[in-house]
GROMACS .gro file of C-alpha atoms in nm:
model
  393
    1MET     CA    1   3.108  -0.061   6.399
    2ALA     CA    2   2.942   0.023   6.013
    3PHE     CA    3   2.619   0.026   5.815
    4GLU     CA    4   2.555  -0.132   5.524
    5GLY     CA    5   2.129  -0.038   5.462
    6ASP     CA    6   1.891  -0.217   5.756
    7VAL     CA    7   2.180  -0.462   5.870
    8MET     CA    8   2.458  -0.342   6.157
    9TYR     CA    9   2.791  -0.516   6.266
   10PHE     CA   10   2.972  -0.390   6.511
   11PHE     CA   11   3.288  -0.619   6.773
   12ASP     CA   12   3.290  -0.621   7.147
   13GLY     CA   13   3.585  -0.769   7.337
   14ALA     CA   14   3.771  -0.774   7.698
   15PRO     CA   15   3.979  -0.486   7.782
   16PRO     CA   16   4.351  -0.456   7.675
   17GLY     CA   17   4.517  -0.814   7.743
   18ALA     CA   18   4.190  -1.029   7.721
   19ASN     CA   19   4.217  -1.242   7.427
   20PHE     CA   20   3.955  -1.300   7.329
   21LEU     CA   21   3.626  -1.083   7.071
   22TYR     CA   22   3.292  -1.139   6.888
   23PHE     CA   23   3.195  -0.928   6.571
   24TYR     CA   24   2.822  -0.948   6.551
   25ARG     CA   25   2.544  -0.900   6.281
   26LEU     CA   26   2.256  -0.687   6.365
   27ASP     CA   27   1.969  -0.683   6.156
   28PHE     CA   28   1.651  -0.361   6.179
   29ALA     CA   29   1.424  -0.535   5.961
   30ASN     CA   30   1.400  -0.893   6.197
   31LEU     CA   31   1.400  -0.665   6.521
   32GLY     CA   32   1.218  -0.882   6.734
   33VAL     CA   33   1.205  -1.254   6.511
   34VAL     CA   34   1.572  -1.241   6.682
   35SER     CA   35   1.616  -1.148   7.009
   36PHE     CA   36   2.036  -1.108   6.924
   37PRO     CA   37   2.183  -1.065   6.769
   38GLN     CA   38   2.434  -1.297   6.544
   39ILE     CA   39   2.780  -1.378   6.591
   40ILE     CA   40   2.938  -1.454   6.274
   41TYR     CA   41   3.308  -1.434   6.369
   42GLN     CA   42   3.497  -1.493   6.753
   43SER     CA   43   3.888  -1.399   6.735
   44THR     CA   44   4.072  -1.561   6.958
   45TYR     CA   45   4.315  -1.251   7.041
   46VAL     CA   46   4.297  -0.935   7.130
   47ALA     CA   47   4.404  -0.640   7.020
   48ILE     CA   48   4.170  -0.409   6.794
   49GLU     CA   49   4.082  -0.075   6.773
   50ASP     CA   50   3.864  -0.016   6.428
   51PHE     CA   51   3.794  -0.282   6.095
   52THR     CA   52   3.634  -0.211   5.805
   53LEU     CA   53   3.330  -0.309   5.558
   54THR     CA   54   3.294  -0.335   5.266
   55SER     CA   55   3.035  -0.481   5.035
   56GLN     CA   56   3.092  -0.842   5.101
   57ASN     CA   57   3.457  -0.798   5.396
   58ILE     CA   58   3.500  -0.725   5.691
   59TYR     CA   59   3.889  -0.615   5.714
   60PHE     CA   60   4.026  -0.638   6.093
   61THR     CA   61   4.353  -0.682   6.275
   62GLU     CA   62   4.481  -0.963   6.544
   63GLY     CA   63   4.786  -0.796   6.684
   64ARG     CA   64   4.928  -0.704   6.357
   65ASN     CA   65   4.856  -0.998   6.124
   66LEU     CA   66   4.580  -0.772   5.897
   67ARG     CA   67   4.277  -1.041   5.796
   68ARG     CA   68   4.004  -1.015   5.680
   69PHE     CA   69   3.661  -1.188   5.722
   70ASN     CA   70   3.429  -1.311   5.388
   71LEU     CA   71   3.059  -1.194   5.519
   72ASN     CA   72   2.925  -1.429   5.162
   73THR     CA   73   3.103  -1.733   5.277
   74GLY     CA   74   3.250  -1.773   5.669
   75THR     CA   75   3.596  -1.824   5.578
   76LEU     CA   76   3.846  -1.624   5.728
   77HIS     CA   77   4.196  -1.502   5.513
   78PHE     CA   78   4.534  -1.349   5.587
   79VAL     CA   79   4.611  -0.998   5.415
   80GLY     CA   80   4.902  -0.973   5.538
   81THR     CA   81   5.140  -0.747   5.852
   82THR     CA   82   5.060  -0.438   5.969
   83HIS     CA   83   5.320  -0.156   6.061
   84SER     CA   84   5.518  -0.139   6.369
   85PRO     CA   85   5.376   0.207   6.547
   86ALA     CA   86   5.670   0.385   6.573
   87GLN     CA   87   5.659   0.468   6.218
   88PHE     CA   88   5.330   0.600   6.277
   89ASN     CA   89   5.513   0.809   6.604
   90GLY     CA   90   5.381   0.525   6.805
   91LYS     CA   91   5.061   0.368   6.726
   92LEU     CA   92   5.030   0.093   6.586
   93ILE     CA   93   4.727   0.043   6.269
   94ARG     CA   94   4.498  -0.189   6.375
   95GLY     CA   95   4.279  -0.153   6.019
   96ILE     CA   96   4.283  -0.043   5.682
   97GLY     CA   97   4.131   0.323   5.875
   98LYS     CA   98   3.946   0.379   5.511
   99ILE     CA   99   3.612   0.307   5.520
  100LEU     CA  100   3.404   0.189   5.212
  101ALA     CA  101   3.109   0.262   5.106
  102CYS     CA  102   2.855  -0.017   4.944
  103SER     CA  103   2.781   0.081   4.618
  104PRO     CA  104   2.352   0.015   4.517
  105PRO     CA  105   2.368  -0.181   4.144
  106THR     CA  106   2.275   0.028   3.857
  107PHE     CA  107   2.221  -0.030   3.452
  108ASP     CA  108   1.936   0.005   3.211
  109LEU     CA  109   1.833  -0.163   3.041
  110GLY     CA  110   1.739   0.037   2.757
  111GLU     CA  111   1.448   0.219   2.504
  112ASP     CA  112   1.150   0.044   2.428
  113LYS     CA  113   1.290  -0.153   2.124
  114ILE     CA  114   1.129  -0.290   1.812
  115SER     CA  115   1.330  -0.579   1.593
  116CYS     CA  116   1.203  -0.824   1.324
  117ILE     CA  117   1.061  -1.194   1.394
  118ASN     CA  118   1.388  -1.462   1.407
  119SER     CA  119   1.594  -1.159   1.478
  120PRO     CA  120   1.582  -1.183   1.913
  121VAL     CA  121   1.774  -0.870   2.138
  122ILE     CA  122   2.022  -0.994   2.403
  123LEU     CA  123   1.935  -0.827   2.766
  124ASN     CA  124   2.267  -0.802   2.951
  125VAL     CA  125   2.285  -0.654   3.243
  126SER     CA  126   2.634  -0.669   3.382
  127CYS     CA  127   2.646  -0.575   3.823
  128ASN     CA  128   2.924  -0.713   3.997
  129ASP     CA  129   2.910  -0.956   4.291
  130CYS     CA  130   2.537  -0.963   4.209
  131SER     CA  131   2.233  -1.184   4.168
  132TYR     CA  132   1.925  -1.169   3.911
  133LEU     CA  133   1.525  -1.211   3.856
  134TRP     CA  134   1.420  -1.171   3.466
  135SER     CA  135   1.024  -1.129   3.446
  136ASN     CA  136   1.030  -1.542   3.327
  137GLY     CA  137   1.179  -1.696   3.661
  138THR     CA  138   1.539  -1.767   3.517
  139THR     CA  139   1.820  -1.609   3.698
  140GLU     CA  140   2.146  -1.552   3.412
  141GLN     CA  141   2.313  -1.228   3.337
  142THR     CA  142   2.132  -1.227   3.015
  143LEU     CA  143   1.831  -1.308   2.853
  144THR     CA  144   1.739  -1.392   2.505
  145ALA     CA  145   1.355  -1.212   2.425
  146ASN     CA  146   1.214  -1.401   2.076
  147GLU     CA  147   0.814  -1.238   2.163
  148THR     CA  148   0.658  -0.871   2.216
  149GLY     CA  149   0.604  -0.806   2.531
  150GLU     CA  150   0.754  -0.655   2.810
  151TYR     CA  151   1.074  -0.756   3.032
  152TRP     CA  152   1.184  -0.670   3.323
  153VAL     CA  153   1.457  -0.780   3.564
  154GLU     CA  154   1.550  -0.746   3.917
  155VAL     CA  155   1.884  -0.665   4.072
  156THR     CA  156   2.034  -0.770   4.414
  157ASN     CA  157   2.334  -0.700   4.581
  158ALA     CA  158   2.439  -0.668   4.938
  159CYS     CA  159   2.275  -0.317   4.969
  160SER     CA  160   1.961  -0.296   4.753
  161LYS     CA  161   1.788  -0.370   4.512
  162LYS     CA  162   1.697  -0.234   4.137
  163SER     CA  163   1.412  -0.311   3.842
  164ASP     CA  164   1.389  -0.136   3.488
  165ASN     CA  165   1.170  -0.276   3.246
  166ILE     CA  166   1.162  -0.219   2.874
  167PHE     CA  167   0.938  -0.265   2.654
  168ILE     CA  168   0.985  -0.517   2.251
  169LEU     CA  169   0.778  -0.498   1.998
  170PHE     CA  170   0.852  -0.816   1.720
  171GLU     CA  171   0.756  -0.717   1.357
  172ASN     CA  172   0.694  -0.972   1.087
  173PHE     CA  173   0.813  -0.847   0.703
  174PRO     CA  174   0.586  -0.637   0.549
  175VAL     CA  175   0.354  -0.869   0.266
  176ILE     CA  176   0.101  -0.748   0.096
  177ASP     CA  177  -0.166  -0.833  -0.217
  178LEU     CA  178  -0.310  -0.565  -0.433
  179GLY     CA  179  -0.549  -0.865  -0.526
  180GLY     CA  180  -0.533  -1.041  -0.972
  181ASP     CA  181  -0.564  -0.762  -1.249
  182LYS     CA  182  -0.981  -0.604  -1.228
  183THR     CA  183  -1.183  -0.531  -1.483
  184ILE     CA  184  -1.450  -0.293  -1.287
  185CYS     CA  185  -1.770  -0.222  -1.511
  186ASN     CA  186  -1.991   0.075  -1.512
  187ASN     CA  187  -1.832   0.157  -1.234
  188GLU     CA  188  -1.635   0.552  -1.153
  189ALA     CA  189  -1.387   0.414  -0.898
  190ILE     CA  190  -1.233   0.143  -0.657
  191GLU     CA  191  -1.073   0.139  -0.356
  192LEU     CA  192  -0.731  -0.049  -0.289
  193THR     CA  193  -0.608  -0.154   0.044
  194ALA     CA  194  -0.244  -0.211   0.174
  195SER     CA  195  -0.318  -0.249   0.516
  196PHE     CA  196   0.014  -0.341   0.715
  197SER     CA  197   0.043  -0.270   1.080
  198GLY     CA  198   0.261  -0.015   1.191
  199ALA     CA  199   0.406   0.019   0.796
  200SER     CA  200   0.499   0.380   0.531
  201TYR     CA  201   0.304   0.301   0.253
  202GLU     CA  202   0.441   0.530  -0.108
  203TRP     CA  203   0.214   0.404  -0.429
  204GLN     CA  204   0.292   0.532  -0.754
  205ASP     CA  205   0.151   0.853  -0.717
  206GLY     CA  206   0.390   0.925  -0.414
  207SER     CA  207   0.049   0.912  -0.228
  208THR     CA  208   0.089   0.834   0.148
  209GLN     CA  209  -0.170   0.674   0.326
  210SER     CA  210  -0.306   0.288   0.373
  211PHE     CA  211  -0.555   0.290   0.048
  212TYR     CA  212  -0.550   0.455  -0.291
  213LEU     CA  213  -0.874   0.548  -0.487
  214ALA     CA  214  -0.812   0.396  -0.854
  215GLN     CA  215  -1.023   0.602  -1.141
  216GLU     CA  216  -0.861   0.560  -1.484
  217SER     CA  217  -0.766   0.231  -1.577
  218GLY     CA  218  -0.358   0.137  -1.556
  219THR     CA  219  -0.095   0.048  -1.371
  220TYR     CA  220  -0.117   0.145  -0.974
  221TRP     CA  221   0.139  -0.010  -0.737
  222VAL     CA  222   0.304  -0.007  -0.374
  223ASN     CA  223   0.569  -0.032  -0.117
  224VAL     CA  224   0.532  -0.135   0.205
  225GLN     CA  225   0.837  -0.026   0.466
  226ASN     CA  226   0.858  -0.111   0.809
  227SER     CA  227   1.161  -0.229   1.028
  228CYS     CA  228   1.214  -0.544   0.838
  229GLY     CA  229   1.226  -0.470   0.489
  230SER     CA  230   0.984  -0.328   0.182
  231TYR     CA  231   0.761  -0.516  -0.016
  232ILE     CA  232   0.586  -0.425  -0.361
  233ASP     CA  233   0.298  -0.475  -0.518
  234SER     CA  234   0.062  -0.369  -0.852
  235ILE     CA  235  -0.241  -0.430  -1.012
  236ASN     CA  236  -0.347  -0.381  -1.359
  237ILE     CA  237  -0.694  -0.231  -1.356
  238LEU     CA  238  -0.879  -0.185  -1.637
  239PHE     CA  239  -1.238   0.034  -1.618
  240GLN     CA  240  -1.528  -0.040  -1.844
  241VAL     CA  241  -1.853   0.028  -1.994
  242SER     CA  242  -2.142  -0.265  -2.074
  243PRO     CA  243  -2.095  -0.234  -2.479
  244SER     CA  244  -2.353  -0.084  -2.732
  245ILE     CA  245  -2.445  -0.081  -3.074
  246ASP     CA  246  -2.678   0.113  -3.303
  247LEU     CA  247  -2.648   0.138  -3.710
  248GLY     CA  248  -2.992   0.323  -3.789
  249GLU     CA  249  -3.248   0.317  -3.932
  250ASP     CA  250  -3.172   0.043  -4.282
  251ARG     CA  251  -3.060   0.223  -4.536
  252THR     CA  252  -3.115   0.326  -4.908
  253VAL     CA  253  -2.706   0.468  -5.090
  254CYS     CA  254  -2.809   0.588  -5.374
  255ASP     CA  255  -2.517   0.832  -5.434
  256SER     CA  256  -2.269   0.624  -5.361
  257GLU     CA  257  -2.052   0.349  -5.463
  258GLU     CA  258  -1.965   0.201  -5.026
  259LEU     CA  259  -2.053   0.233  -4.711
  260ILE     CA  260  -1.887   0.281  -4.354
  261LEU     CA  261  -2.097   0.172  -4.076
  262ASN     CA  262  -1.937   0.249  -3.786
  263ALA     CA  263  -1.962   0.101  -3.398
  264PRO     CA  264  -1.815   0.166  -3.045
  265ILE     CA  265  -1.443   0.195  -2.965
  266TYR     CA  266  -1.506   0.012  -2.589
  267SER     CA  267  -1.074  -0.117  -2.489
  268ASN     CA  268  -1.022  -0.533  -2.453
  269THR     CA  269  -1.338  -0.537  -2.639
  270LYS     CA  270  -1.424  -0.844  -2.994
  271TYR     CA  271  -1.635  -0.769  -3.246
  272LEU     CA  272  -1.846  -0.971  -3.494
  273TRP     CA  273  -1.961  -0.872  -3.763
  274SER     CA  274  -2.168  -1.141  -3.982
  275THR     CA  275  -1.911  -1.138  -4.324
  276GLY     CA  276  -1.674  -1.209  -4.087
  277ALA     CA  277  -1.458  -0.851  -4.016
  278ILE     CA  278  -1.342  -0.825  -3.676
  279GLU     CA  279  -1.311  -0.441  -3.695
  280PRO     CA  280  -1.495  -0.191  -3.522
  281ILE     CA  281  -1.527  -0.061  -3.875
  282LEU     CA  282  -1.745  -0.203  -4.185
  283ILE     CA  283  -1.703  -0.057  -4.525
  284ILE     CA  284  -1.982  -0.251  -4.781
  285ASN     CA  285  -2.123  -0.194  -5.103
  286GLN     CA  286  -2.380  -0.456  -5.154
  287THR     CA  287  -2.730  -0.510  -5.105
  288GLY     CA  288  -2.755  -0.732  -4.814
  289THR     CA  289  -2.839  -0.726  -4.420
  290TYR     CA  290  -2.525  -0.739  -4.146
  291TRP     CA  291  -2.543  -0.755  -3.771
  292ILE     CA  292  -2.279  -0.725  -3.534
  293GLU     CA  293  -2.270  -0.800  -3.193
  294ILE     CA  294  -2.025  -0.694  -2.970
  295ILE     CA  295  -1.823  -0.871  -2.657
  296ASN     CA  296  -1.610  -0.774  -2.318
  297ASP     CA  297  -1.613  -0.780  -1.988
  298CYS     CA  298  -1.924  -0.665  -1.935
  299GLY     CA  299  -2.111  -0.766  -2.147
  300SER     CA  300  -2.240  -0.777  -2.486
  301ALA     CA  301  -2.406  -0.603  -2.797
  302GLN     CA  302  -2.666  -0.706  -3.050
  303ASP     CA  303  -2.758  -0.509  -3.409
  304THR     CA  304  -2.871  -0.539  -3.747
  305ILE     CA  305  -2.910  -0.331  -4.002
  306ASN     CA  306  -3.043  -0.327  -4.426
  307ILE     CA  307  -2.846  -0.164  -4.658
  308LYS     CA  308  -2.965  -0.055  -5.010
  309PHE     CA  309  -2.722   0.018  -5.349
  310PRO     CA  310  -2.812   0.147  -5.696
  311ILE     CA  311  -2.958  -0.145  -5.887
  312THR     CA  312  -2.632  -0.200  -6.151
  313GLY     CA  313  -2.818  -0.405  -6.450
  314ILE     CA  314  -3.094  -0.542  -6.589
  315PRO     CA  315  -3.290  -0.580  -6.289
  316ARG     CA  316  -3.518  -0.943  -6.398
  317ILE     CA  317  -3.921  -0.896  -6.478
  318PRO     CA  318  -4.109  -1.138  -6.625
  319ASN     CA  319  -4.305  -1.045  -6.914
  320VAL     CA  320  -4.552  -1.308  -6.840
  321PHE     CA  321  -4.735  -1.497  -6.525
  322THR     CA  322  -4.994  -1.771  -6.498
  323PRO     CA  323  -5.181  -1.739  -6.145
  324ASN     CA  324  -5.410  -2.088  -6.204
  325GLY     CA  325  -5.330  -2.250  -5.872
  326ASP     CA  326  -5.059  -2.510  -5.992
  327TYR     CA  327  -4.804  -2.315  -5.743
  328ARG     CA  328  -4.612  -2.269  -6.077
  329ASN     CA  329  -4.535  -1.881  -6.205
  330GLU     CA  330  -4.863  -1.758  -5.942
  331SER     CA  331  -4.674  -1.432  -5.897
  332PHE     CA  332  -4.555  -1.087  -6.076
  333GLU     CA  333  -4.153  -1.170  -5.898
  334ILE     CA  334  -3.990  -0.915  -5.972
  335ASP     CA  335  -3.550  -0.921  -5.923
  336ALA     CA  336  -3.540  -0.931  -5.586
  337SER     CA  337  -3.264  -0.546  -5.624
  338LEU     CA  338  -3.618  -0.446  -5.675
  339THR     CA  339  -3.771  -0.522  -5.358
  340GLY     CA  340  -3.951  -0.300  -5.155
  341SER     CA  341  -4.029  -0.095  -5.484
  342SER     CA  342  -4.308   0.138  -5.598
  343ILE     CA  343  -4.559  -0.035  -5.860
  344LYS     CA  344  -4.866   0.054  -6.011
  345VAL     CA  345  -5.016  -0.189  -6.296
  346PHE     CA  346  -5.228  -0.002  -6.614
  347ASN     CA  347  -5.519  -0.236  -6.781
  348ARG     CA  348  -5.451  -0.115  -7.199
  349TRP     CA  349  -5.777   0.131  -7.170
  350GLY     CA  350  -5.486   0.325  -6.882
  351LYS     CA  351  -5.732   0.239  -6.596
  352LEU     CA  352  -5.476   0.190  -6.240
  353VAL     CA  353  -5.531  -0.220  -6.123
  354PHE     CA  354  -5.287  -0.288  -5.897
  355ASP     CA  355  -5.088  -0.044  -5.659
  356SER     CA  356  -4.841  -0.072  -5.399
  357ALA     CA  357  -4.581   0.183  -5.265
  358ASN     CA  358  -4.396  -0.161  -5.060
  359TYR     CA  359  -4.370  -0.428  -5.335
  360MET     CA  360  -4.251  -0.750  -5.252
  361GLY     CA  361  -4.294  -0.933  -5.632
  362ASP     CA  362  -4.650  -1.093  -5.446
  363TRP     CA  363  -4.888  -1.011  -5.697
  364GLU     CA  364  -5.132  -1.298  -5.811
  365ALA     CA  365  -5.349  -1.075  -6.001
  366LYS     CA  366  -5.661  -1.277  -5.904
  367GLU     CA  367  -5.914  -0.925  -5.932
  368VAL     CA  368  -5.855  -0.850  -6.313
  369ALA     CA  369  -5.922  -1.112  -6.605
  370SER     CA  370  -5.629  -1.271  -6.844
  371GLY     CA  371  -5.483  -1.067  -7.110
  372ILE     CA  372  -5.153  -0.788  -7.152
  373TYR     CA  373  -5.155  -0.476  -6.862
  374PHE     CA  374  -4.851  -0.162  -6.824
  375TYR     CA  375  -4.657  -0.168  -6.583
  376THR     CA  376  -4.431   0.146  -6.432
  377LEU     CA  377  -4.192   0.069  -6.139
  378ARG     CA  378  -3.989   0.270  -5.943
  379ASP     CA  379  -3.720   0.153  -5.698
  380HIS     CA  380  -3.546   0.325  -5.389
  381CYS     CA  381  -3.301   0.522  -5.567
  382HIS     CA  382  -3.630   0.612  -5.786
  383LYS     CA  383  -3.492   0.544  -6.162
  384GLU     CA  384  -3.821   0.319  -6.387
  385TYR     CA  385  -3.855   0.086  -6.485
  386ARG     CA  386  -4.172   0.030  -6.719
  387GLY     CA  387  -4.289  -0.271  -7.017
  388ALA     CA  388  -4.508  -0.529  -7.034
  389VAL     CA  389  -4.705  -0.818  -6.844
  390THR     CA  390  -4.949  -1.105  -6.996
  391ILE     CA  391  -5.163  -1.259  -6.801
  392ILE     CA  392  -5.302  -1.594  -6.793
  393HIS     CA  393  -5.616  -1.756  -6.642
   0.00000   0.00000   0.00000
């Protein structure tokens, strides 16, 4: 007899010379369900002393003929003729004599794997005379895995069962987006994020976090890598402040032929002066009112300044005016270049009749009689002009 797992194979026959023999299969796992051993083969000639059991076959002798009975198919095959007793000290060799052990399935699905989307993994189990059951229900020797998850297989042969499992992670090609170029207004820093599950990172300065704190204007890039490849993205960041401008108080220039007006310099900023100039610096040499407008992505600012230069040539100062209500020549109108000068007016006896520290050319002389009057006019550079003016009411 011989054992295979929970099954015993044995034979039974009549005394020598009889002509029948039975091979039995007894399943210990089902005792009580089957009341007697199963007969798997009946010989018609008894001349046996031994038999050999392999995982799928029983070998035995009938007379001098060696037979093989296949347990799976229930078929009998002739193998060959045994030797004569004289060759083995008078003993007849009745079978193969060596009992071959039954081997359980041996296989290994390997370590857990990482693969890329669109790159399926072929799982293959090699086992002789085995049956297969995979986690998805298929019974083939191979399984094609193309989704993230755990895969298992159960392999069975005549001896026993064995199972194994493997986890396969399918990764995407890394793709990240730092966004469009940015202008940051009045902030100290901005955090750039390049998060991608299972990836490694390298920024332009060699740092390896999934984020980067940008604190100054420039170009920032990151290289994101995983087992499926790499991806690089970049972004330009401009740190900007809202513009401001102060040209200062109105000014009088007496010791120079020109004046330089300076505006603060901002990157990526537009400048426009009242003269049409577009640079942060304006050089002027004429009396006038000047303004500037500054514009960038964070806002705008404006300012105005009045500038007076020394008077060149002889300014126009009238020698007569007629404040008589006819709306012509009604006031003592001086040259515009002298506007804002100080003035004193005296009568012919030296009495002060009019005084202004910021004369705007608007004296109508209503408080005095017609006659000749004398004036002293001092401009913004302290240059004096003296003369006489006739008033006719």
